[in-house]
C-alpha positions as a printed Julia matrix, in Angstrom:
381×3 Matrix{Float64}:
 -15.01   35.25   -2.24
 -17.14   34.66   -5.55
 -15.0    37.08   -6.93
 -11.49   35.6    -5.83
 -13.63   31.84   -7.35
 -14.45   33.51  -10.44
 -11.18   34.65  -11.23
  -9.65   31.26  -10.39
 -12.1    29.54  -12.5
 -10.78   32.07  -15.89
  -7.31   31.35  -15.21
  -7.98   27.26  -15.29
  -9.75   27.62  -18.21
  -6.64   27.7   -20.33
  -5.25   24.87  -18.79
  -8.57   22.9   -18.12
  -7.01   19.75  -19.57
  -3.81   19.87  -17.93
  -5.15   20.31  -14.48
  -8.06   16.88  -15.0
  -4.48   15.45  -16.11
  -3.19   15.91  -12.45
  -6.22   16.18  -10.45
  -6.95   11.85  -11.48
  -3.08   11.28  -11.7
  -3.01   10.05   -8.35
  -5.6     7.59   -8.5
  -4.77    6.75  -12.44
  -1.33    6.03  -11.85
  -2.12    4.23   -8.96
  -4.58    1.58  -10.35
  -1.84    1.09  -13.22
   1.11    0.34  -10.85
  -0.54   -2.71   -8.59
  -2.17   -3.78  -11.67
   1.14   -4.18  -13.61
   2.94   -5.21  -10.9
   0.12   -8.26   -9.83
   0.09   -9.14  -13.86
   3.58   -8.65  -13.94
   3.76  -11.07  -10.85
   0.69  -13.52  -12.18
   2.51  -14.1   -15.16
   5.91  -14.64  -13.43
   4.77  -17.52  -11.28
   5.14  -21.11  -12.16
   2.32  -22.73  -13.48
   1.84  -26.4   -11.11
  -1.09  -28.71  -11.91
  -3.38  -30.18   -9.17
  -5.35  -32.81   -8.85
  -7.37  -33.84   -6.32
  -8.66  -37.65   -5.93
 -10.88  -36.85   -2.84
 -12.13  -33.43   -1.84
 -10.99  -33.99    2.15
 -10.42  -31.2     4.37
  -6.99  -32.63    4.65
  -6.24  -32.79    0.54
  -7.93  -29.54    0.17
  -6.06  -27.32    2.79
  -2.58  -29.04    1.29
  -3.73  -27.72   -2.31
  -4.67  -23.93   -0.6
  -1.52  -24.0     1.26
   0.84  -24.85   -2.28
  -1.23  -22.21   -3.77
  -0.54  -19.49   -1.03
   3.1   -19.2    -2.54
   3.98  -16.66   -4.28
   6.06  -17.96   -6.78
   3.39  -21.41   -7.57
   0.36  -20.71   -9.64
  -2.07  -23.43   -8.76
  -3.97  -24.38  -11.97
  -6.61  -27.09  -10.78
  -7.35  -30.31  -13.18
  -9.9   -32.72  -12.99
  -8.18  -35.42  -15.87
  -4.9   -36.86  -14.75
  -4.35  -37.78  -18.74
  -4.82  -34.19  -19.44
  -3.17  -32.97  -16.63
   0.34  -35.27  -17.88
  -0.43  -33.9   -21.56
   0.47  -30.39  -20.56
   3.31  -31.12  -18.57
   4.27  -33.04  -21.62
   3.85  -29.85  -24.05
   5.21  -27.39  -21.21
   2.25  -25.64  -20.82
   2.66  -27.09  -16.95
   5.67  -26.82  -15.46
   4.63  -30.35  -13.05
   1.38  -31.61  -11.69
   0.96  -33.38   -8.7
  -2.17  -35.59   -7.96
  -3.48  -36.27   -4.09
  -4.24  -39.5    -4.04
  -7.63  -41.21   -2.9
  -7.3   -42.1     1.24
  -5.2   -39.06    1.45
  -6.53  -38.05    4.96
  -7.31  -41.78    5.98
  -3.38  -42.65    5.42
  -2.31  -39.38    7.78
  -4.37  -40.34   10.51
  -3.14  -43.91   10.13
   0.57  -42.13   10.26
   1.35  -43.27    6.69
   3.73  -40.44    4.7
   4.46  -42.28    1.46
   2.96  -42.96   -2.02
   0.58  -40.12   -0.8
   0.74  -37.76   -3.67
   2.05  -38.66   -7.75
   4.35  -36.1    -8.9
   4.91  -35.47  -13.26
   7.36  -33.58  -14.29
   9.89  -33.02  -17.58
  13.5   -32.23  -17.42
  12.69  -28.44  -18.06
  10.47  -28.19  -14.68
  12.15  -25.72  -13.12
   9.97  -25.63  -10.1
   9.44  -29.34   -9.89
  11.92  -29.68   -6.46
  10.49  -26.29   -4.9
   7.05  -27.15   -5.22
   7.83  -30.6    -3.8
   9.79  -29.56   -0.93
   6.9   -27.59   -0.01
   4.86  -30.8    -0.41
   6.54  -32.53    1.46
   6.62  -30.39    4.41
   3.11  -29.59    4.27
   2.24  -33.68    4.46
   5.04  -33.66    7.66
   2.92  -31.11    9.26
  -0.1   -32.61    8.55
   1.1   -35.81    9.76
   2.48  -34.21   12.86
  -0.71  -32.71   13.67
  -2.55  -36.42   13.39
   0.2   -37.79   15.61
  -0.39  -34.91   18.22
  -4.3   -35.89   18.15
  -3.82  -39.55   18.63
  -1.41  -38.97   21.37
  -4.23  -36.52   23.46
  -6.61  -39.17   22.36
  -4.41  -41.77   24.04
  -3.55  -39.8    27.39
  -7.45  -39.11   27.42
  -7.67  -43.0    27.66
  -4.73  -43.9    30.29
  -5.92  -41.2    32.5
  -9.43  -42.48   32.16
 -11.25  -38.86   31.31
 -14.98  -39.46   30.7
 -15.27  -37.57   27.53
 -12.36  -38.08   25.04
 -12.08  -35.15   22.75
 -12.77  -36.94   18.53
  -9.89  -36.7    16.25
 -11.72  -34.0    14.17
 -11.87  -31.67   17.25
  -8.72  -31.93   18.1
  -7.3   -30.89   14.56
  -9.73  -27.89   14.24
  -8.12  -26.95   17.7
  -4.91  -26.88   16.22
  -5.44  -25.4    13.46
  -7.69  -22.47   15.28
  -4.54  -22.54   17.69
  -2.3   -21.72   14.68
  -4.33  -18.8    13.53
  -5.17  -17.06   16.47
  -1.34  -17.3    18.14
   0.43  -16.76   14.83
   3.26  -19.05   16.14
   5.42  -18.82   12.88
   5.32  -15.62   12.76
   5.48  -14.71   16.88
   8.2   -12.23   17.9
  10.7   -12.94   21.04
  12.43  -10.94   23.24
  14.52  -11.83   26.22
  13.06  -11.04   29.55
  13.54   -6.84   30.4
  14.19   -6.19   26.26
  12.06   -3.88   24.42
   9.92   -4.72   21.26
  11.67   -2.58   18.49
   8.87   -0.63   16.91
   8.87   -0.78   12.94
   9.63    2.4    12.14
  10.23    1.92    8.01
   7.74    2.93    5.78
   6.16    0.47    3.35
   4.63    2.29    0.81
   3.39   -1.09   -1.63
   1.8    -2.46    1.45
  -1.77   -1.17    0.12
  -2.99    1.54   -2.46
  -3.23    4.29    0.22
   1.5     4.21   -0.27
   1.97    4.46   -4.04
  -1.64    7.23   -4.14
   0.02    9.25   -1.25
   3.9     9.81   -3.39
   1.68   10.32   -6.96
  -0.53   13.25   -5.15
   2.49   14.61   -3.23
   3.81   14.74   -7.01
   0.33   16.24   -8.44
  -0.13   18.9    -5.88
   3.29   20.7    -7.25
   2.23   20.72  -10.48
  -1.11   21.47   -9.47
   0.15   24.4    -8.01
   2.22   25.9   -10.8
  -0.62   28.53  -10.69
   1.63   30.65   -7.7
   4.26   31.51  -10.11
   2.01   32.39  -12.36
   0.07   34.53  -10.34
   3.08   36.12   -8.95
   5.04   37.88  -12.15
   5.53   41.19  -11.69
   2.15   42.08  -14.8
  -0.71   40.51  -12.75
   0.04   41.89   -9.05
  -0.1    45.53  -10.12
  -3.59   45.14  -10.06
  -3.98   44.0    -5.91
  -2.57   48.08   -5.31
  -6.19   49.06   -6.33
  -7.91   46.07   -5.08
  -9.88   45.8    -1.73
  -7.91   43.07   -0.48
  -3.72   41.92   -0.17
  -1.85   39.86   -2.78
  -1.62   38.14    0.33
  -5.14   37.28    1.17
  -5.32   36.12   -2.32
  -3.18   33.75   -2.53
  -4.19   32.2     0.76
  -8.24   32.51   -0.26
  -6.77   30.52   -3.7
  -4.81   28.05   -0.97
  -8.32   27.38    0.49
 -10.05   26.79   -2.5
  -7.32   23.8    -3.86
  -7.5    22.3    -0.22
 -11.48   22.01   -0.5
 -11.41   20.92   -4.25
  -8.29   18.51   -3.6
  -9.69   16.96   -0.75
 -13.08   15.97   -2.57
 -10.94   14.41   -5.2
  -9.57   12.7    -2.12
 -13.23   11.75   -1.0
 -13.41   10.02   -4.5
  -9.91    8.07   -4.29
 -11.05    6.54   -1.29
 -14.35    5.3    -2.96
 -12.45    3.77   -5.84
 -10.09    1.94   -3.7
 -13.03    0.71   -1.82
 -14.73   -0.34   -4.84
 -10.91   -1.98   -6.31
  -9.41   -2.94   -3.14
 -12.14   -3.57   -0.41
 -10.59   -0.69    1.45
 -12.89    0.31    4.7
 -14.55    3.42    5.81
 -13.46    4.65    8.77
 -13.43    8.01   10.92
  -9.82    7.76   11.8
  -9.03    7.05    8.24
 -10.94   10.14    7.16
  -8.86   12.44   10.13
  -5.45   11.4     8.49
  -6.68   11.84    4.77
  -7.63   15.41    5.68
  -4.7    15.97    7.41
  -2.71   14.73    4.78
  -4.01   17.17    2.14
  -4.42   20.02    4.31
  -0.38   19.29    5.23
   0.4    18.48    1.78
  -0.75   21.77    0.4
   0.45   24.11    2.71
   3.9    22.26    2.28
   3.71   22.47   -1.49
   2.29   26.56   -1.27
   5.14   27.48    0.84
   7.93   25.81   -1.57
   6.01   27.51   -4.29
   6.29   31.01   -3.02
  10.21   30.59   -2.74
  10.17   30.6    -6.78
   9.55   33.35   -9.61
  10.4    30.83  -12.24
   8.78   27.48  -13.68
  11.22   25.58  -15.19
  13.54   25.52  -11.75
  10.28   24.68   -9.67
   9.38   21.43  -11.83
  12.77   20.74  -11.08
  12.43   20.89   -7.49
   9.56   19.43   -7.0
  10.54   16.17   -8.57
  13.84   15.91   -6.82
  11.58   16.31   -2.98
   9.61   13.58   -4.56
  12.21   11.84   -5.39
  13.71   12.49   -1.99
  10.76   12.01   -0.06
  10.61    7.91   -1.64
  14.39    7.7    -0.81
  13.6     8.48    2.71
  10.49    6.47    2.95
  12.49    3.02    2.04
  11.2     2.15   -1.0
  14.39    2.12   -2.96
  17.05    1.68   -0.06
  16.11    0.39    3.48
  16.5     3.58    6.2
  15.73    1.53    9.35
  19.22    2.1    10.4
  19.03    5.97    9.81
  15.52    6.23   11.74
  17.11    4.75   14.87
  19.89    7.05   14.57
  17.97    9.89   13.22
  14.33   10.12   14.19
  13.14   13.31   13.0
  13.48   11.91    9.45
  10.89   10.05    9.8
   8.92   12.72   11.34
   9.27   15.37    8.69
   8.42   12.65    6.05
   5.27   14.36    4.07
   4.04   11.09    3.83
   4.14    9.7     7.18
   0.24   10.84    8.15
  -0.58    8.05    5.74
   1.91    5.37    5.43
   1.6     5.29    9.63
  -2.31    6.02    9.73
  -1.23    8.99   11.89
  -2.86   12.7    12.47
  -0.18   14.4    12.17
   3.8    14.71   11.01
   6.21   17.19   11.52
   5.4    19.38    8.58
   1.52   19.53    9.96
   2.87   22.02   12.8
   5.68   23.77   10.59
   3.96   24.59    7.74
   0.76   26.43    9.58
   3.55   28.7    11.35
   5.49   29.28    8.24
   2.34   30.8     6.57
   1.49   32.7     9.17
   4.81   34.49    9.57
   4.85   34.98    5.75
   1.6    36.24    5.97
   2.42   38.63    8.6
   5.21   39.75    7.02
   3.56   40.69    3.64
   1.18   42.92    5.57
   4.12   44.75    7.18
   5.69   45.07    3.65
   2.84   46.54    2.37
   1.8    48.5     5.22
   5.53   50.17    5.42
   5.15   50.71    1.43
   1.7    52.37    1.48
């Protein structure tokens, strides 16, 4: 085995920058893509002033609810003459103050002259942003209306302990969270829940890492074509062990090194994105690479040429995002067509799975191409 490392270890030599190149490419490309895309994002949204008179749980939940959309960029003032200054030179696209006895006039069911709007006649998202205002004070003053209505059937049915105002608007808002009412799927009584079976791949680092090293394995493993011109295996006729054995003691080494590169992706996301540790997590990475390069290996041995393999493996990539609905949506052909989704390389990540269809083909592919080489040989020597 030192032997088969040693010679491994001359042959990247040559090429020592070219393989650092695509052993970080995952992660590199990674970090670049959700960091362009959140600037890119950042610097599309539409700048909206705030103010905030009194610092109420009421006043401050409607400010963290304006700035949980995605096209509003809360920018938080604390001078109102300021604040109309750089709506005045654009720099604002409106500002809105909450006015003091924000929360005192919803509980007393008052809706108007709550909040002072400034705008231009260039504020583009001047009616968006109040429309969502306005139906965030509506809800709020819903909510105060609900609690003073349990307050008041607490009273005519004479209940010894009448739940405060406060409580009762925690309640609901503790209600809202846990039940996810907005968001709350229905089905009719006898229907089944229709399981999701698209892939998302921008839902969190793991997507966009799992295409880039799909893409870095192939070239990664240009080293099989090299290793299999007609020059370098005259050699294996002398040597102790098969061309076969070889290869598939090389295949072992890439899975080991490739999966501790893996080991460090994870603790950069972690570090980036607050991404956990987990034992099921580290099952499906390992599976991942150990499917990965096995997949990649066997497409590799069907080529004698470089040039046509590049090729190939950027149009599976390629393929492989088409059919994981990042660039059209495939929910219709994964009802109709299943097994797509199961032979997807990346499913064992995307769906935080064990296992996909290539993690039971590929381990019987090599093994009858292994068996066969040692026929071959056998029946030549």
């Amino acid at each position: 085995m030192m032997d088969i490392i040693t010679t491994r270890w001359l042959h990247m030599k040559k090429q020592l920058l070219s393989i650092l190149f695509w052993a970080v490419f995952p992660i590199l490309f990674t970090w670049l893509l959700i960091s362009g895309t959140e600037l890119v994002q950042d610097q599309s949204s539409i700048p909206v002033g705030i103010m905030l008179e009194e610092e109420s749980d009421m006043a401050v939940q409607l400010k963290e609810k304006l700035d949980s959309s995605d096209f509003v960029r809360v920018v938080e003032m604390d001078n109102e003459t300021e604040m109309r200054q750089m709506v005045a030179t654009h720099e604002l696209d409106s500002a809105f103050v909450i006015k003091e006895g924000y929360a005192d006039a919803i509980q007393a069911g008052q809706r108007n002259q709550l909040v002072t709007s400034y705008r231009t006649e260039l504020s583009m998202g001047y009616t968006p942003a109040v429309e969502m205002i306005a139906s965030f004070v509506q809800e709020d003053s819903g909510k105060a209306r609900a609690a003073y209505t349990i307050m008041d059937l607490g009273e005519t049915l004479n209940r010894a302990s009448i739940p405060a105002f406060d409580d009762i608007i925690n309640t609901i808002y503790t209600i809202e969270e846990n039940e996810n009412l907005i968001f709350t799927d229905f089905y009719l009584l006898g229907e089944e829940a229709q399981d999701d079976t698209g892939f998302s791949l921008f839902q969190n680092p793991w997507g966009l890492w799992s295409l880039f090293t799909l893409l870095s394995t192939f070239f990664l493993f240009d080293w099989l074509i090299k290793e299999k011109n007609a020059v370098a295996r005259i050699r294996f006729t002398f040597n102790r062990f098969s061309f076969q054995t070889y290869l598939l003691s090389n295949l072992l080494l890439y899975i080991l090194g490739l999966f501790v590169l893996d080991m460090l992706a994870w603790g950069v996301f972690y570090l980036l994105y607050d991404e956990s540790f987990s034992l099921s997590q580290l099952v499906y990475l390992a599976s991942f690479r150990l499917t990965v390069c096995m997949f990649v290996f066997l497409i590799g041995l069907a080529f004698k040429k470089q040039l046509p393999y590049y090729i190939t493996a950027i149009l599976m990539v390629l393929v492989t995002a088409i059919i994981s609905g990042i660039i059209l949506p495939m929910d219709g052909i994964y009802e109709n067509y299943p097994w797509v989704a199961f032979l997807n390389p990346l499913r064992q990540v995307v769906y935080e799975e064990g296992w996909s269809g290539w993690t039971f083909i590929t381990p019987v592919c090599l093994i009858i191409w292994y068996v066969k080489g040692v026929f071959h040989d056998a029946a030549g020597n």
